């Protein structure tokens, strides 16, 4: 009876050991499979953009000047008010003549820089206010000599504003032929602002195409892994991956032009690749297969 009990205990211990080995093997197998996201290799043209930054200013500013020294008798406008050409702005009583004179708007625009008030004395030397034409805005840039080639007079370029989702276009009006004191060349662009969507002094990002790579393999930039001064992608082969060295020809934020032993339609890992190695087992995340 004692021998039988010992035999049963031994069998139970053996079964427990086998179960632990099976669980460990299963756990190890699960750990060795990496869940990844993938995207397809495409072929086509890729344009590399370059950004320049400048500030907007009114396309035209007109000072409101007193034709004679005198007292500001009446003021018909205030800062921020929009006026039309020939609208009454203010009336002055001449200091010497005692005669009144009404000053009207010389053009459409917005009243700015108005600090005088009724009863103040005004002179012929200082502007009483400024009429700013905001229907168009000028964007002023400065660029290096090497970047002058990216601009062409009368060409349209894209403009982005940091505080607005919308983008617009601007026309290149002027390209400087001589550098300024800092060695940079001035460039002026004009953009439509009929709805007063943007204010003067706003930072504008001007985006121009710098280079175009034609008929090239294109992968998501997130797929590229840089190691030891070389670039790689992980190419999907059903349930495993191949680590493939590539050459990056041009790169931008979302897409990169490459050269390598890849074909259009191949899948590359775009997320989870940092823990992979050549031949590693993978599982493609649901909803990301063949994403584009």
PDB file of N, CA and C in Angstrom, residues 61-132:
ATOM      1  N   UNK A  61      -0.881 101.197 -46.538  1.00  0.00           N
ATOM      2  CA  UNK A  61      -1.229 102.021 -45.372  1.00  0.00           C
ATOM      3  C   UNK A  61      -1.145 103.488 -45.782  1.00  0.00           C
ATOM      4  N   UNK A  62      -2.191 104.229 -45.443  1.00  0.00           N
ATOM      5  CA  UNK A  62      -2.255 105.642 -45.826  1.00  0.00           C
ATOM      6  C   UNK A  62      -2.402 106.507 -44.578  1.00  0.00           C
ATOM      7  N   UNK A  63      -1.448 107.378 -44.302  1.00  0.00           N
ATOM      8  CA  UNK A  63      -1.577 108.252 -43.129  1.00  0.00           C
ATOM      9  C   UNK A  63      -2.650 109.318 -43.347  1.00  0.00           C
ATOM     10  N   UNK A  64      -3.374 109.613 -42.289  1.00  0.00           N
ATOM     11  CA  UNK A  64      -4.357 110.701 -42.322  1.00  0.00           C
ATOM     12  C   UNK A  64      -3.666 111.943 -41.765  1.00  0.00           C
ATOM     13  N   UNK A  65      -3.407 112.910 -42.621  1.00  0.00           N
ATOM     14  CA  UNK A  65      -2.649 114.105 -42.248  1.00  0.00           C
ATOM     15  C   UNK A  65      -3.567 115.330 -42.192  1.00  0.00           C
ATOM     16  N   UNK A  66      -3.263 116.212 -41.269  1.00  0.00           N
ATOM     17  CA  UNK A  66      -4.002 117.480 -41.198  1.00  0.00           C
ATOM     18  C   UNK A  66      -3.410 118.455 -42.211  1.00  0.00           C
ATOM     19  N   UNK A  67      -4.232 119.071 -43.060  1.00  0.00           N
ATOM     20  CA  UNK A  67      -3.712 120.028 -44.045  1.00  0.00           C
ATOM     21  C   UNK A  67      -3.297 121.355 -43.410  1.00  0.00           C
ATOM     22  N   UNK A  68      -3.709 121.547 -42.159  1.00  0.00           N
ATOM     23  CA  UNK A  68      -3.334 122.774 -41.448  1.00  0.00           C
ATOM     24  C   UNK A  68      -3.351 122.483 -39.952  1.00  0.00           C
ATOM     25  N   UNK A  69      -2.567 123.240 -39.205  1.00  0.00           N
ATOM     26  CA  UNK A  69      -2.566 123.085 -37.754  1.00  0.00           C
ATOM     27  C   UNK A  69      -3.843 123.677 -37.179  1.00  0.00           C
ATOM     28  N   UNK A  70      -4.364 123.032 -36.135  1.00  0.00           N
ATOM     29  CA  UNK A  70      -5.587 123.540 -35.542  1.00  0.00           C
ATOM     30  C   UNK A  70      -6.137 122.610 -34.488  1.00  0.00           C
ATOM     31  N   UNK A  71      -7.397 122.844 -34.149  1.00  0.00           N
ATOM     32  CA  UNK A  71      -8.067 122.050 -33.117  1.00  0.00           C
ATOM     33  C   UNK A  71      -8.932 120.975 -33.768  1.00  0.00           C
ATOM     34  N   UNK A  72      -8.870 119.768 -33.196  1.00  0.00           N
ATOM     35  CA  UNK A  72      -9.708 118.671 -33.679  1.00  0.00           C
ATOM     36  C   UNK A  72     -11.118 118.902 -33.138  1.00  0.00           C
ATOM     37  N   UNK A  73     -11.973 119.409 -33.999  1.00  0.00           N
ATOM     38  CA  UNK A  73     -13.316 119.817 -33.579  1.00  0.00           C
ATOM     39  C   UNK A  73     -14.256 118.632 -33.432  1.00  0.00           C
ATOM     40  N   UNK A  74     -14.238 117.720 -34.403  1.00  0.00           N
ATOM     41  CA  UNK A  74     -15.113 116.537 -34.336  1.00  0.00           C
ATOM     42  C   UNK A  74     -14.393 115.331 -34.921  1.00  0.00           C
ATOM     43  N   UNK A  75     -14.700 114.178 -34.353  1.00  0.00           N
ATOM     44  CA  UNK A  75     -14.072 112.924 -34.786  1.00  0.00           C
ATOM     45  C   UNK A  75     -15.171 111.936 -35.113  1.00  0.00           C
ATOM     46  N   UNK A  76     -15.222 111.486 -36.353  1.00  0.00           N
ATOM     47  CA  UNK A  76     -16.328 110.646 -36.813  1.00  0.00           C
ATOM     48  C   UNK A  76     -15.992 109.158 -36.871  1.00  0.00           C
ATOM     49  N   UNK A  77     -14.774 108.775 -36.527  1.00  0.00           N
ATOM     50  CA  UNK A  77     -14.354 107.369 -36.623  1.00  0.00           C
ATOM     51  C   UNK A  77     -13.607 106.974 -35.353  1.00  0.00           C
ATOM     52  N   UNK A  78     -13.360 105.675 -35.212  1.00  0.00           N
ATOM     53  CA  UNK A  78     -12.573 105.151 -34.101  1.00  0.00           C
ATOM     54  C   UNK A  78     -11.697 104.010 -34.605  1.00  0.00           C
ATOM     55  N   UNK A  79     -10.737 103.616 -33.790  1.00  0.00           N
ATOM     56  CA  UNK A  79      -9.840 102.528 -34.183  1.00  0.00           C
ATOM     57  C   UNK A  79     -10.620 101.248 -34.480  1.00  0.00           C
ATOM     58  N   UNK A  80     -10.242 100.574 -35.555  1.00  0.00           N
ATOM     59  CA  UNK A  80     -10.887  99.325 -35.937  1.00  0.00           C
ATOM     60  C   UNK A  80     -12.090  99.496 -36.834  1.00  0.00           C
ATOM     61  N   UNK A  81     -12.529 100.718 -37.030  1.00  0.00           N
ATOM     62  CA  UNK A  81     -13.701 100.970 -37.871  1.00  0.00           C
ATOM     63  C   UNK A  81     -13.308 100.906 -39.346  1.00  0.00           C
ATOM     64  N   UNK A  82     -14.160 100.273 -40.128  1.00  0.00           N
ATOM     65  CA  UNK A  82     -13.907 100.185 -41.574  1.00  0.00           C
ATOM     66  C   UNK A  82     -14.544 101.388 -42.265  1.00  0.00           C
ATOM     67  N   UNK A  83     -13.785 102.027 -43.133  1.00  0.00           N
ATOM     68  CA  UNK A  83     -14.284 103.207 -43.849  1.00  0.00           C
ATOM     69  C   UNK A  83     -14.177 102.979 -45.353  1.00  0.00           C
ATOM     70  N   UNK A  84     -15.004 103.699 -46.056  1.00  0.00           N
ATOM     71  CA  UNK A  84     -14.968 103.695 -47.514  1.00  0.00           C
ATOM     72  C   UNK A  84     -14.328 104.994 -48.005  1.00  0.00           C
ATOM     73  N   UNK A  85     -13.852 104.955 -49.220  1.00  0.00           N
ATOM     74  CA  UNK A  85     -13.285 106.165 -49.819  1.00  0.00           C
ATOM     75  C   UNK A  85     -14.301 107.307 -49.772  1.00  0.00           C
ATOM     76  N   UNK A  86     -13.844 108.488 -49.379  1.00  0.00           N
ATOM     77  CA  UNK A  86     -14.632 109.726 -49.280  1.00  0.00           C
ATOM     78  C   UNK A  86     -15.517 109.793 -48.035  1.00  0.00           C
ATOM     79  N   UNK A  87     -15.465 108.777 -47.148  1.00  0.00           N
ATOM     80  CA  UNK A  87     -16.181 108.893 -45.871  1.00  0.00           C
ATOM     81  C   UNK A  87     -15.566 110.020 -45.032  1.00  0.00           C
ATOM     82  N   UNK A  88     -16.417 110.749 -44.288  1.00  0.00           N
ATOM     83  CA  UNK A  88     -15.908 111.786 -43.387  1.00  0.00           C
ATOM     84  C   UNK A  88     -15.164 111.144 -42.220  1.00  0.00           C
ATOM     85  N   UNK A  89     -13.981 111.664 -41.920  1.00  0.00           N
ATOM     86  CA  UNK A  89     -13.175 111.145 -40.819  1.00  0.00           C
ATOM     87  C   UNK A  89     -13.164 112.097 -39.625  1.00  0.00           C
ATOM     88  N   UNK A  90     -12.899 113.369 -39.868  1.00  0.00           N
ATOM     89  CA  UNK A  90     -12.774 114.338 -38.772  1.00  0.00           C
ATOM     90  C   UNK A  90     -12.871 115.760 -39.326  1.00  0.00           C
ATOM     91  N   UNK A  91     -13.065 116.695 -38.413  1.00  0.00           N
ATOM     92  CA  UNK A  91     -13.125 118.114 -38.784  1.00  0.00           C
ATOM     93  C   UNK A  91     -12.139 118.899 -37.926  1.00  0.00           C
ATOM     94  N   UNK A  92     -11.388 119.771 -38.587  1.00  0.00           N
ATOM     95  CA  UNK A  92     -10.384 120.594 -37.913  1.00  0.00           C
ATOM     96  C   UNK A  92     -10.759 122.070 -38.063  1.00  0.00           C
ATOM     97  N   UNK A  93     -10.552 122.836 -36.989  1.00  0.00           N
ATOM     98  CA  UNK A  93     -10.694 124.298 -37.068  1.00  0.00           C
ATOM     99  C   UNK A  93      -9.296 124.890 -37.088  1.00  0.00           C
ATOM    100  N   UNK A  94      -8.959 125.571 -38.175  1.00  0.00           N
ATOM    101  CA  UNK A  94      -7.618 126.102 -38.356  1.00  0.00           C
ATOM    102  C   UNK A  94      -7.220 127.087 -37.271  1.00  0.00           C
ATOM    103  N   UNK A  95      -5.995 126.950 -36.774  1.00  0.00           N
ATOM    104  CA  UNK A  95      -5.508 127.829 -35.708  1.00  0.00           C
ATOM    105  C   UNK A  95      -5.374 129.257 -36.194  1.00  0.00           C
ATOM    106  N   UNK A  96      -4.999 129.466 -37.421  1.00  0.00           N
ATOM    107  CA  UNK A  96      -4.781 130.814 -37.949  1.00  0.00           C
ATOM    108  C   UNK A  96      -6.027 131.376 -38.615  1.00  0.00           C
ATOM    109  N   UNK A  97      -6.722 130.533 -39.333  1.00  0.00           N
ATOM    110  CA  UNK A  97      -7.867 131.026 -40.116  1.00  0.00           C
ATOM    111  C   UNK A  97      -9.184 130.957 -39.357  1.00  0.00           C
ATOM    112  N   UNK A  98      -9.283 130.013 -38.382  1.00  0.00           N
ATOM    113  CA  UNK A  98     -10.547 129.831 -37.683  1.00  0.00           C
ATOM    114  C   UNK A  98     -11.595 129.152 -38.521  1.00  0.00           C
ATOM    115  N   UNK A  99     -11.211 128.721 -39.687  1.00  0.00           N
ATOM    116  CA  UNK A  99     -12.151 128.049 -40.591  1.00  0.00           C
ATOM    117  C   UNK A  99     -12.102 126.542 -40.352  1.00  0.00           C
ATOM    118  N   UNK A 100     -13.219 125.886 -40.544  1.00  0.00           N
ATOM    119  CA  UNK A 100     -13.283 124.433 -40.357  1.00  0.00           C
ATOM    120  C   UNK A 100     -13.037 123.717 -41.677  1.00  0.00           C
ATOM    121  N   UNK A 101     -12.431 122.554 -41.565  1.00  0.00           N
ATOM    122  CA  UNK A 101     -12.159 121.733 -42.748  1.00  0.00           C
ATOM    123  C   UNK A 101     -12.409 120.268 -42.383  1.00  0.00           C
ATOM    124  N   UNK A 102     -13.169 119.585 -43.226  1.00  0.00           N
ATOM    125  CA  UNK A 102     -13.453 118.163 -43.021  1.00  0.00           C
ATOM    126  C   UNK A 102     -12.480 117.324 -43.843  1.00  0.00           C
ATOM    127  N   UNK A 103     -11.874 116.343 -43.190  1.00  0.00           N
ATOM    128  CA  UNK A 103     -10.946 115.428 -43.866  1.00  0.00           C
ATOM    129  C   UNK A 103     -11.677 114.128 -44.151  1.00  0.00           C
ATOM    130  N   UNK A 104     -11.584 113.660 -45.379  1.00  0.00           N
ATOM    131  CA  UNK A 104     -12.254 112.424 -45.793  1.00  0.00           C
ATOM    132  C   UNK A 104     -11.237 111.327 -46.083  1.00  0.00           C
ATOM    133  N   UNK A 105     -11.744 110.087 -46.157  1.00  0.00           N
ATOM    134  CA  UNK A 105     -10.879 108.929 -46.419  1.00  0.00           C
ATOM    135  C   UNK A 105     -10.431 108.935 -47.871  1.00  0.00           C
ATOM    136  N   UNK A 106      -9.145 108.739 -48.079  1.00  0.00           N
ATOM    137  CA  UNK A 106      -8.618 108.713 -49.447  1.00  0.00           C
ATOM    138  C   UNK A 106      -8.780 107.347 -50.094  1.00  0.00           C
ATOM    139  N   UNK A 107      -9.071 106.327 -49.285  1.00  0.00           N
ATOM    140  CA  UNK A 107      -9.261 104.974 -49.827  1.00  0.00           C
ATOM    141  C   UNK A 107     -10.005 104.130 -48.801  1.00  0.00           C
ATOM    142  N   UNK A 108     -10.462 102.961 -49.244  1.00  0.00           N
ATOM    143  CA  UNK A 108     -11.112 102.018 -48.327  1.00  0.00           C
ATOM    144  C   UNK A 108     -10.071 101.447 -47.364  1.00  0.00           C
ATOM    145  N   UNK A 109     -10.520 101.079 -46.168  1.00  0.00           N
ATOM    146  CA  UNK A 109      -9.603 100.441 -45.231  1.00  0.00           C
ATOM    147  C   UNK A 109     -10.099 100.504 -43.804  1.00  0.00           C
ATOM    148  N   UNK A 110      -9.206 100.132 -42.895  1.00  0.00           N
ATOM    149  CA  UNK A 110      -9.526 100.102 -41.467  1.00  0.00           C
ATOM    150  C   UNK A 110      -8.731 101.185 -40.746  1.00  0.00           C
ATOM    151  N   UNK A 111      -9.409 101.897 -39.842  1.00  0.00           N
ATOM    152  CA  UNK A 111      -8.751 102.955 -39.078  1.00  0.00           C
ATOM    153  C   UNK A 111      -7.848 102.330 -38.005  1.00  0.00           C
ATOM    154  N   UNK A 112      -6.584 102.725 -38.002  1.00  0.00           N
ATOM    155  CA  UNK A 112      -5.635 102.258 -36.994  1.00  0.00           C
ATOM    156  C   UNK A 112      -4.803 103.436 -36.500  1.00  0.00           C
ATOM    157  N   UNK A 113      -4.120 103.216 -35.392  1.00  0.00           N
ATOM    158  CA  UNK A 113      -3.154 104.196 -34.844  1.00  0.00           C
ATOM    159  C   UNK A 113      -3.788 105.548 -34.561  1.00  0.00           C
ATOM    160  N   UNK A 114      -5.070 105.557 -34.227  1.00  0.00           N
ATOM    161  CA  UNK A 114      -5.756 106.805 -33.885  1.00  0.00           C
ATOM    162  C   UNK A 114      -5.641 107.037 -32.378  1.00  0.00           C
ATOM    163  N   UNK A 115      -4.964 108.085 -31.986  1.00  0.00           N
ATOM    164  CA  UNK A 115      -4.803 108.382 -30.556  1.00  0.00           C
ATOM    165  C   UNK A 115      -5.376 109.746 -30.185  1.00  0.00           C
ATOM    166  N   UNK A 116      -5.628 110.591 -31.167  1.00  0.00           N
ATOM    167  CA  UNK A 116      -6.158 111.931 -30.894  1.00  0.00           C
ATOM    168  C   UNK A 116      -7.627 111.864 -30.496  1.00  0.00           C
ATOM    169  N   UNK A 117      -8.084 112.885 -29.789  1.00  0.00           N
ATOM    170  CA  UNK A 117      -9.489 112.985 -29.394  1.00  0.00           C
ATOM    171  C   UNK A 117      -9.969 114.411 -29.621  1.00  0.00           C
ATOM    172  N   UNK A 118     -11.266 114.562 -29.596  1.00  0.00           N
ATOM    173  CA  UNK A 118     -11.846 115.883 -29.849  1.00  0.00           C
ATOM    174  C   UNK A 118     -11.305 116.900 -28.843  1.00  0.00           C
ATOM    175  N   UNK A 119     -10.933 118.067 -29.356  1.00  0.00           N
ATOM    176  CA  UNK A 119     -10.373 119.114 -28.518  1.00  0.00           C
ATOM    177  C   UNK A 119      -8.865 119.170 -28.555  1.00  0.00           C
ATOM    178  N   UNK A 120      -8.228 118.112 -29.065  1.00  0.00           N
ATOM    179  CA  UNK A 120      -6.766 118.103 -29.162  1.00  0.00           C
ATOM    180  C   UNK A 120      -6.301 119.046 -30.263  1.00  0.00           C
ATOM    181  N   UNK A 121      -5.095 119.562 -30.085  1.00  0.00           N
ATOM    182  CA  UNK A 121      -4.453 120.338 -31.138  1.00  0.00           C
ATOM    183  C   UNK A 121      -3.660 119.384 -32.027  1.00  0.00           C
ATOM    184  N   UNK A 122      -3.783 119.561 -33.335  1.00  0.00           N
ATOM    185  CA  UNK A 122      -3.077 118.701 -34.288  1.00  0.00           C
ATOM    186  C   UNK A 122      -2.182 119.564 -35.165  1.00  0.00           C
ATOM    187  N   UNK A 123      -1.129 118.939 -35.677  1.00  0.00           N
ATOM    188  CA  UNK A 123      -0.186 119.662 -36.539  1.00  0.00           C
ATOM    189  C   UNK A 123      -0.153 119.013 -37.916  1.00  0.00           C
ATOM    190  N   UNK A 124       0.590 119.630 -38.787  1.00  0.00           N
ATOM    191  CA  UNK A 124       0.721 119.093 -40.149  1.00  0.00           C
ATOM    192  C   UNK A 124       1.868 118.094 -40.259  1.00  0.00           C
ATOM    193  N   UNK A 125       2.575 117.853 -39.150  1.00  0.00           N
ATOM    194  CA  UNK A 125       3.772 117.012 -39.209  1.00  0.00           C
ATOM    195  C   UNK A 125       3.501 115.555 -38.857  1.00  0.00           C
ATOM    196  N   UNK A 126       2.538 115.315 -37.985  1.00  0.00           N
ATOM    197  CA  UNK A 126       2.280 113.951 -37.518  1.00  0.00           C
ATOM    198  C   UNK A 126       0.925 113.451 -38.004  1.00  0.00           C
ATOM    199  N   UNK A 127       0.875 112.162 -38.353  1.00  0.00           N
ATOM    200  CA  UNK A 127      -0.379 111.560 -38.800  1.00  0.00           C
ATOM    201  C   UNK A 127      -1.367 111.479 -37.647  1.00  0.00           C
ATOM    202  N   UNK A 128      -2.604 111.814 -37.919  1.00  0.00           N
ATOM    203  CA  UNK A 128      -3.662 111.706 -36.911  1.00  0.00           C
ATOM    204  C   UNK A 128      -4.102 110.250 -36.773  1.00  0.00           C
ATOM    205  N   UNK A 129      -4.115 109.535 -37.869  1.00  0.00           N
ATOM    206  CA  UNK A 129      -4.493 108.119 -37.893  1.00  0.00           C
ATOM    207  C   UNK A 129      -3.899 107.501 -39.153  1.00  0.00           C
ATOM    208  N   UNK A 130      -4.122 106.203 -39.306  1.00  0.00           N
ATOM    209  CA  UNK A 130      -3.666 105.489 -40.496  1.00  0.00           C
ATOM    210  C   UNK A 130      -4.831 104.661 -41.025  1.00  0.00           C
ATOM    211  N   UNK A 131      -5.015 104.686 -42.344  1.00  0.00           N
ATOM    212  CA  UNK A 131      -6.003 103.812 -42.983  1.00  0.00           C
ATOM    213  C   UNK A 131      -5.250 102.618 -43.564  1.00  0.00           C
ATOM    214  N   UNK A 132      -5.541 101.434 -43.031  1.00  0.00           N
ATOM    215  CA  UNK A 132      -4.860 100.214 -43.480  1.00  0.00           C
ATOM    216  C   UNK A 132      -5.782  99.418 -44.391  1.00  0.00           C
TER     217      UNK A 132
END
